[in-house]
Coordinates of C-alpha atoms and ligand atoms in Angstrom, one line a residue:
M1 CA 0.4 0.1 0.0
A2 CA 1.3 3.5 -0.9
P3 CA 2.3 5.4 1.9
Q4 CA -0.4 7.5 3.4
I5 CA -0.5 10.5 6.1
E6 CA -4.0 11.9 8.2
I7 CA -4.1 15.0 7.8
V8 CA -7.2 16.3 10.1
E9 CA -8.2 20.2 9.2
V10 CA -8.5 22.3 12.7
S11 CA -9.0 26.5 11.1
P12 CA -12.9 25.7 11.9
R13 CA -11.6 25.7 15.5
D14 CA -8.0 26.4 16.1
G15 CA -8.0 28.7 13.5
L16 CA -11.1 31.0 14.0
Q17 CA -10.8 30.9 17.7
N18 CA -8.1 33.2 18.1
H19 CA -9.2 35.8 15.4
P20 CA -10.4 38.7 16.1
T21 CA -12.9 38.9 13.2
L22 CA -16.1 36.6 14.1
L23 CA -17.5 34.5 10.9
P24 CA -21.3 34.6 11.1
T25 CA -22.3 30.6 11.1
R26 CA -22.7 30.4 7.8
D27 CA -19.7 31.0 6.8
K28 CA -18.0 28.0 9.5
V29 CA -20.6 25.9 7.9
Q30 CA -19.2 26.6 4.1
L31 CA -15.8 26.7 5.8
V32 CA -16.3 23.0 6.7
L33 CA -18.3 21.8 3.9
K34 CA -15.2 23.7 1.9
A35 CA -12.7 21.7 3.8
V36 CA -14.7 18.0 2.9
A37 CA -14.5 19.4 -0.7
A38 CA -10.9 19.2 -0.3
G39 CA -10.7 15.8 0.5
A40 CA -11.1 16.1 4.5
R41 CA -12.7 13.3 6.3
R42 CA -11.5 14.5 9.8
I43 CA -12.9 18.2 11.4
E44 CA -12.4 19.8 14.3
A45 CA -15.3 21.9 13.6
V46 CA -16.4 23.7 16.8
S47 CA -15.0 23.3 20.7
F48 CA -17.5 23.8 23.8
V49 CA -15.8 26.3 25.9
N50 CA -16.4 29.3 27.9
P51 CA -18.6 31.6 25.3
K52 CA -17.6 34.1 27.1
A53 CA -14.0 33.4 27.0
V54 CA -13.7 32.8 23.6
P55 CA -16.8 34.2 21.2
Q56 CA -15.7 33.0 18.7
M57 CA -17.2 29.8 19.6
A58 CA -20.3 30.7 21.4
D59 CA -22.5 29.3 17.9
A60 CA -20.8 25.5 18.0
E61 CA -24.3 23.5 18.1
A62 CA -25.3 26.5 15.3
V63 CA -22.4 25.5 13.1
L64 CA -23.5 21.5 13.8
Q65 CA -26.8 22.3 12.8
G66 CA -26.0 24.1 9.8
L67 CA -23.7 21.7 8.6
K68 CA -27.1 19.1 8.9
D69 CA -28.6 21.1 7.2
E70 CA -26.1 21.2 4.5
A71 CA -25.2 18.1 4.2
D72 CA -24.8 14.2 4.2
L73 CA -21.3 14.0 6.0
P74 CA -21.5 11.2 7.7
A75 CA -22.7 9.5 4.2
Q76 CA -19.0 11.1 2.7
G77 CA -17.5 9.2 6.1
V78 CA -16.4 13.0 7.4
R79 CA -16.0 12.4 11.4
L80 CA -17.3 15.8 12.9
I81 CA -14.6 16.8 16.3
G82 CA -16.0 18.9 19.3
L83 CA -12.5 20.5 21.4
V84 CA -13.4 19.9 25.1
L85 CA -12.1 21.5 28.6
N86 CA -14.5 20.0 31.4
R87 CA -17.0 17.9 31.5
R88 CA -19.6 20.5 31.0
G89 CA -18.2 20.5 27.6
F90 CA -18.2 16.6 27.0
D91 CA -22.1 17.0 27.5
R92 CA -23.0 19.7 25.4
A93 CA -20.8 17.8 22.4
A94 CA -22.2 14.8 23.0
V95 CA -25.9 16.2 23.1
A96 CA -25.2 18.9 20.7
G97 CA -24.2 15.5 17.7
V98 CA -20.3 15.9 17.5
D99 CA -19.0 12.2 15.9
E100 CA -15.4 12.3 18.3
V101 CA -14.3 14.2 21.6
N102 CA -11.4 15.6 22.0
F103 CA -10.7 16.8 25.4
V104 CA -7.2 18.6 26.2
V105 CA -5.2 18.6 29.1
V106 CA -1.9 21.2 29.2
A107 CA 1.3 20.1 30.3
S108 CA 2.2 23.0 32.8
E109 CA 0.2 23.0 36.0
T110 CA 0.0 27.2 35.4
F111 CA -1.6 27.1 31.5
N112 CA -3.8 24.2 32.7
Q113 CA -5.6 26.3 35.0
R114 CA -5.5 29.1 32.9
N115 CA -6.5 27.4 30.0
Q116 CA -9.4 25.8 31.6
G117 CA -9.7 26.5 34.9
A118 CA -8.3 23.5 36.8
S119 CA -5.5 21.5 37.9
I120 CA -4.3 18.8 35.7
D121 CA -4.8 16.4 38.5
Q122 CA -8.8 17.6 38.0
T123 CA -8.5 17.8 34.4
L124 CA -7.3 14.2 34.5
A125 CA -10.3 12.7 36.8
Q126 CA -12.4 14.6 34.0
I127 CA -10.7 12.3 31.6
A128 CA -10.7 9.2 33.4
E129 CA -14.6 10.4 34.3
V130 CA -16.1 10.6 30.6
V131 CA -13.4 8.4 28.4
P132 CA -16.6 5.8 29.8
L133 CA -19.3 8.1 28.5
A134 CA -18.0 8.3 25.5
A135 CA -17.5 4.1 24.9
Q136 CA -21.0 4.6 25.4
A137 CA -22.5 7.2 23.3
G138 CA -20.6 5.8 20.3
L139 CA -18.1 9.2 20.1
G140 CA -14.7 8.8 18.9
M141 CA -11.8 9.9 22.4
G142 CA -9.1 11.6 21.8
V143 CA -6.7 13.9 24.0
T144 CA -4.5 16.3 23.0
I145 CA -1.9 17.4 25.4
A146 CA -1.1 21.1 25.2
A147 CA 2.1 23.0 25.9
A148 CA 4.2 19.6 25.2
F149 CA 7.0 21.8 24.1
G150 CA 7.0 24.6 26.2
C151 CA 4.7 27.0 28.0
P152 CA 4.0 30.0 27.2
F153 CA 4.6 30.8 31.5
E154 CA 6.1 27.7 32.9
G155 CA 8.9 28.0 29.9
E156 CA 10.4 24.4 28.7
V157 CA 8.5 21.6 29.6
D158 CA 10.2 18.2 30.8
E159 CA 9.7 15.1 28.1
A160 CA 9.1 13.3 31.2
Q161 CA 5.5 14.8 32.0
V162 CA 4.5 14.1 28.9
G163 CA 5.3 10.9 29.2
R164 CA 3.4 11.2 32.6
L165 CA 0.1 12.4 31.1
A166 CA 0.7 10.0 28.4
A167 CA 0.9 6.7 30.5
E168 CA -2.3 8.8 32.9
L169 CA -4.2 8.9 29.4
A170 CA -3.3 5.4 28.2
S171 CA -4.4 3.8 31.4
F172 CA -8.1 5.7 31.3
G173 CA -8.1 3.8 27.7
V174 CA -7.7 7.0 25.3
A175 CA -7.7 5.5 21.5
E176 CA -5.6 7.9 20.1
I177 CA -3.2 10.9 21.6
A178 CA -1.9 13.9 20.8
I179 CA 1.2 15.9 21.3
A180 CA 0.6 19.5 20.9
D181 CA 3.5 22.3 19.7
T182 CA 0.5 24.9 21.6
I183 CA 2.8 28.3 20.9
G184 CA 5.4 26.8 18.4
V185 CA 8.3 26.2 20.3
G186 CA 9.5 22.9 18.8
D187 CA 11.8 21.3 16.9
P188 CA 13.3 18.1 15.0
A189 CA 14.7 16.4 17.7
A190 CA 11.8 17.8 20.2
V191 CA 9.4 15.9 18.2
V192 CA 11.4 12.3 18.0
R193 CA 12.1 12.5 21.3
R194 CA 8.5 13.5 22.7
V195 CA 6.7 10.7 20.1
G196 CA 8.8 8.3 21.4
I197 CA 8.1 8.7 24.9
V198 CA 4.6 8.8 24.7
R199 CA 4.6 5.8 22.5
A200 CA 6.5 3.6 25.3
A201 CA 4.4 5.5 27.3
A202 CA 1.4 4.9 25.2
P203 CA 1.9 1.6 23.1
A204 CA -1.8 0.9 22.6
A205 CA -2.7 4.5 21.3
R206 CA -3.2 6.2 18.0
L207 CA -1.1 9.5 17.7
R208 CA -1.6 12.0 16.4
C209 CA 0.8 15.8 16.5
H210 CA -0.3 19.7 16.3
F211 CA 2.0 21.6 15.2
H212 CA 2.1 25.5 15.4
N213 CA 4.2 27.2 13.1
T214 CA 4.8 30.0 15.7
R215 CA 8.7 29.8 15.1
N216 CA 9.0 28.7 11.5
T217 CA 9.7 24.8 12.4
G218 CA 6.3 23.3 12.1
L219 CA 6.8 21.8 8.3
A220 CA 10.1 20.6 9.9
N221 CA 8.1 19.1 12.9
A222 CA 5.6 17.3 10.5
Y223 CA 8.3 16.2 8.5
A224 CA 9.7 14.4 11.8
A225 CA 7.0 12.8 13.2
W226 CA 6.3 11.4 9.8
T227 CA 9.6 10.2 10.1
T228 CA 8.8 8.8 13.7
G229 CA 5.9 6.7 12.4
V230 CA 3.1 9.1 12.7
E231 CA 0.8 8.8 10.8
V232 CA -1.8 11.7 12.1
L233 CA -1.0 15.7 11.6
D234 CA -3.4 18.8 12.4
A235 CA -3.3 21.3 10.4
S236 CA -5.0 24.4 9.5
L237 CA -6.2 25.9 6.0
G238 CA -4.4 29.2 5.0
G239 CA -2.3 28.6 8.4
I240 CA -4.4 30.7 10.8
G241 CA -5.2 29.8 14.5
G242 CA -3.6 30.6 18.1
C243 CA -4.7 29.8 21.3
P244 CA -6.4 33.2 23.7
F245 CA -4.8 31.8 26.5
A246 CA -1.0 31.8 24.6
P247 CA 0.0 35.4 24.4
A248 CA 1.6 35.7 20.8
A249 CA 0.2 32.2 19.8
T250 CA 0.8 32.1 16.0
G251 CA -0.9 29.5 13.3
N252 CA -1.1 25.7 12.9
I253 CA 0.9 24.6 10.2
P254 CA -1.0 25.2 7.0
T255 CA -2.8 22.6 5.5
E256 CA -2.1 23.7 1.6
D257 CA 1.6 23.9 2.5
T258 CA 1.2 20.5 4.2
L259 CA -0.3 18.8 1.6
Y260 CA 2.3 19.8 -0.7
M261 CA 5.5 18.8 1.2
F262 CA 4.0 15.1 1.6
S263 CA 2.2 14.7 -2.0
R264 CA 5.8 16.0 -3.2
M265 CA 7.1 13.6 -1.1
G266 CA 4.9 10.7 -2.8
I267 CA 2.8 10.8 0.3
A268 CA -1.0 10.4 0.2
T269 CA -3.1 12.5 2.0
G270 CA -6.6 12.4 0.6
Y271 CA -7.0 15.8 -1.0
D272 CA -6.8 18.0 -3.7
L273 CA -4.2 20.8 -3.1
H274 CA -5.7 22.9 -5.6
Y275 CA -9.6 22.7 -4.0
A276 CA -8.0 23.4 -0.7
I277 CA -5.7 26.6 -1.6
D278 CA -8.7 27.7 -2.7
A279 CA -10.8 27.0 0.2
A280 CA -7.6 28.6 2.1
R281 CA -8.1 31.6 -0.1
W282 CA -12.0 31.9 0.3
L283 CA -11.2 32.0 3.9
G284 CA -8.6 35.0 4.0
E285 CA -11.4 37.2 2.1
R286 CA -14.2 36.3 5.3
L287 CA -11.4 36.9 7.4
G288 CA -10.4 39.9 5.4
E289 CA -7.2 39.2 5.1
A290 CA -4.7 40.0 1.8
A291 CA -2.8 37.2 2.6
L292 CA -2.8 34.8 4.9
P293 CA 0.2 32.6 6.5
G294 CA 0.0 30.2 3.9
M295 CA 2.8 29.6 1.4
L296 CA 1.2 27.7 -1.2
G297 CA -1.6 30.5 -1.7
R298 CA 0.8 32.8 -3.0
A299 CA 3.1 30.0 -5.0
G300 CA 0.7 28.7 -6.3
V301 CA 1.2 24.6 -6.8
F302 CA 4.2 22.9 -8.8
P303 CA 4.3 21.4 -11.4
P304 CA 1.8 24.4 -13.0
S305 CA -1.7 22.4 -13.5
S306 CA -3.6 22.3 -16.7
P307 CA -7.0 24.9 -17.4
G308 CA -8.3 21.4 -17.0
E309 CA -7.5 20.6 -13.9
R310 CA -7.8 24.1 -12.6
R311 CA -12.0 24.3 -13.8
G312 CA -12.8 21.9 -10.6
A313 CA -11.4 24.6 -8.5
K314 CA -13.3 27.5 -10.4
I315 CA -16.5 25.4 -9.3
C316 CA -15.5 25.3 -6.1
V317 CA -14.5 28.8 -5.4
A318 CA -18.1 30.1 -7.1
G319 CA -19.3 27.6 -3.9
H320 CA -21.7 25.0 -5.6
L321 CA -20.3 22.5 -3.3
E322 CA -22.6 19.6 -4.9
D323 CA -20.4 19.8 -8.7
A324 CA -17.5 20.6 -6.6
G325 CA -16.7 16.8 -5.7
S326 CA -17.1 16.0 -9.3
G327 CA -13.9 16.5 -10.8
R328 CA -11.8 16.0 -7.3
T329 CA -9.2 13.3 -7.4
P330 CA -9.3 11.0 -3.8
Ligands
ZN401 ZN1 -3.7 24.7 18.2

């Protein structure tokens, strides 16, 4: 089988949660649908957090309802993920009808308390509580270890701490564990070490990596993760993103740039790069930004595509999503 990597699209959640522009619900729905048209099959679409703290995510339930009204996403094999920070968020997510829940625990005590108003131990206790509830409800369940490479408040994060958290999560039966560089301070060698530590601590869990490109090491880190056998990466169309509780946080690795790198390496992503670029450009327009951080939107694909290939992408720009799938290579 050809090598492949799964890209989880996180722009609707990580991307929009920190942006000064409050996108209307219908635009959030369109963003998810454009990601689907580009080939995304797992999408972190919403978060269930305090709307006073993160007003950008206040309409999570309405976004999910809008998606149900617009498209039969389960029939297309699409799984929508909702991010939660506590039991209350989990209960909202279960009622709102996500396919998967992504719980967060932060590797540093100070950041965990600022991000979710609880200690690490309290957060772990809530995760242990919801793992069986998610299973009963038929929901996928992952946990992201945030700030696993460094903390904006405490500085260096000990990799042994990341391993301890992974071991706890494994003991609860968490199926997927993500290692997140929330503030973009990681480097490829640190990625290789942390993946090794987490894999040893949680051998049964699927590993996912979540990189921010704050210091321009994002794609190098993504490649390093790939070399260690990690098969799931988070990425964000246009490279938007950031954490409202992490000072000076910037965007995730851009989906389109990540797709370009892996597809040139002969690694299948399941996406169509043209559609992804067009979705990122559309997002830039909606956010009122001349250029998002992603580079492919400016540079274009290589080798240059034929006019026939471009036609499908133009249909996508016009918004006729029912036509958009027809010309797409899987
Ligand atoms: Zn993030």
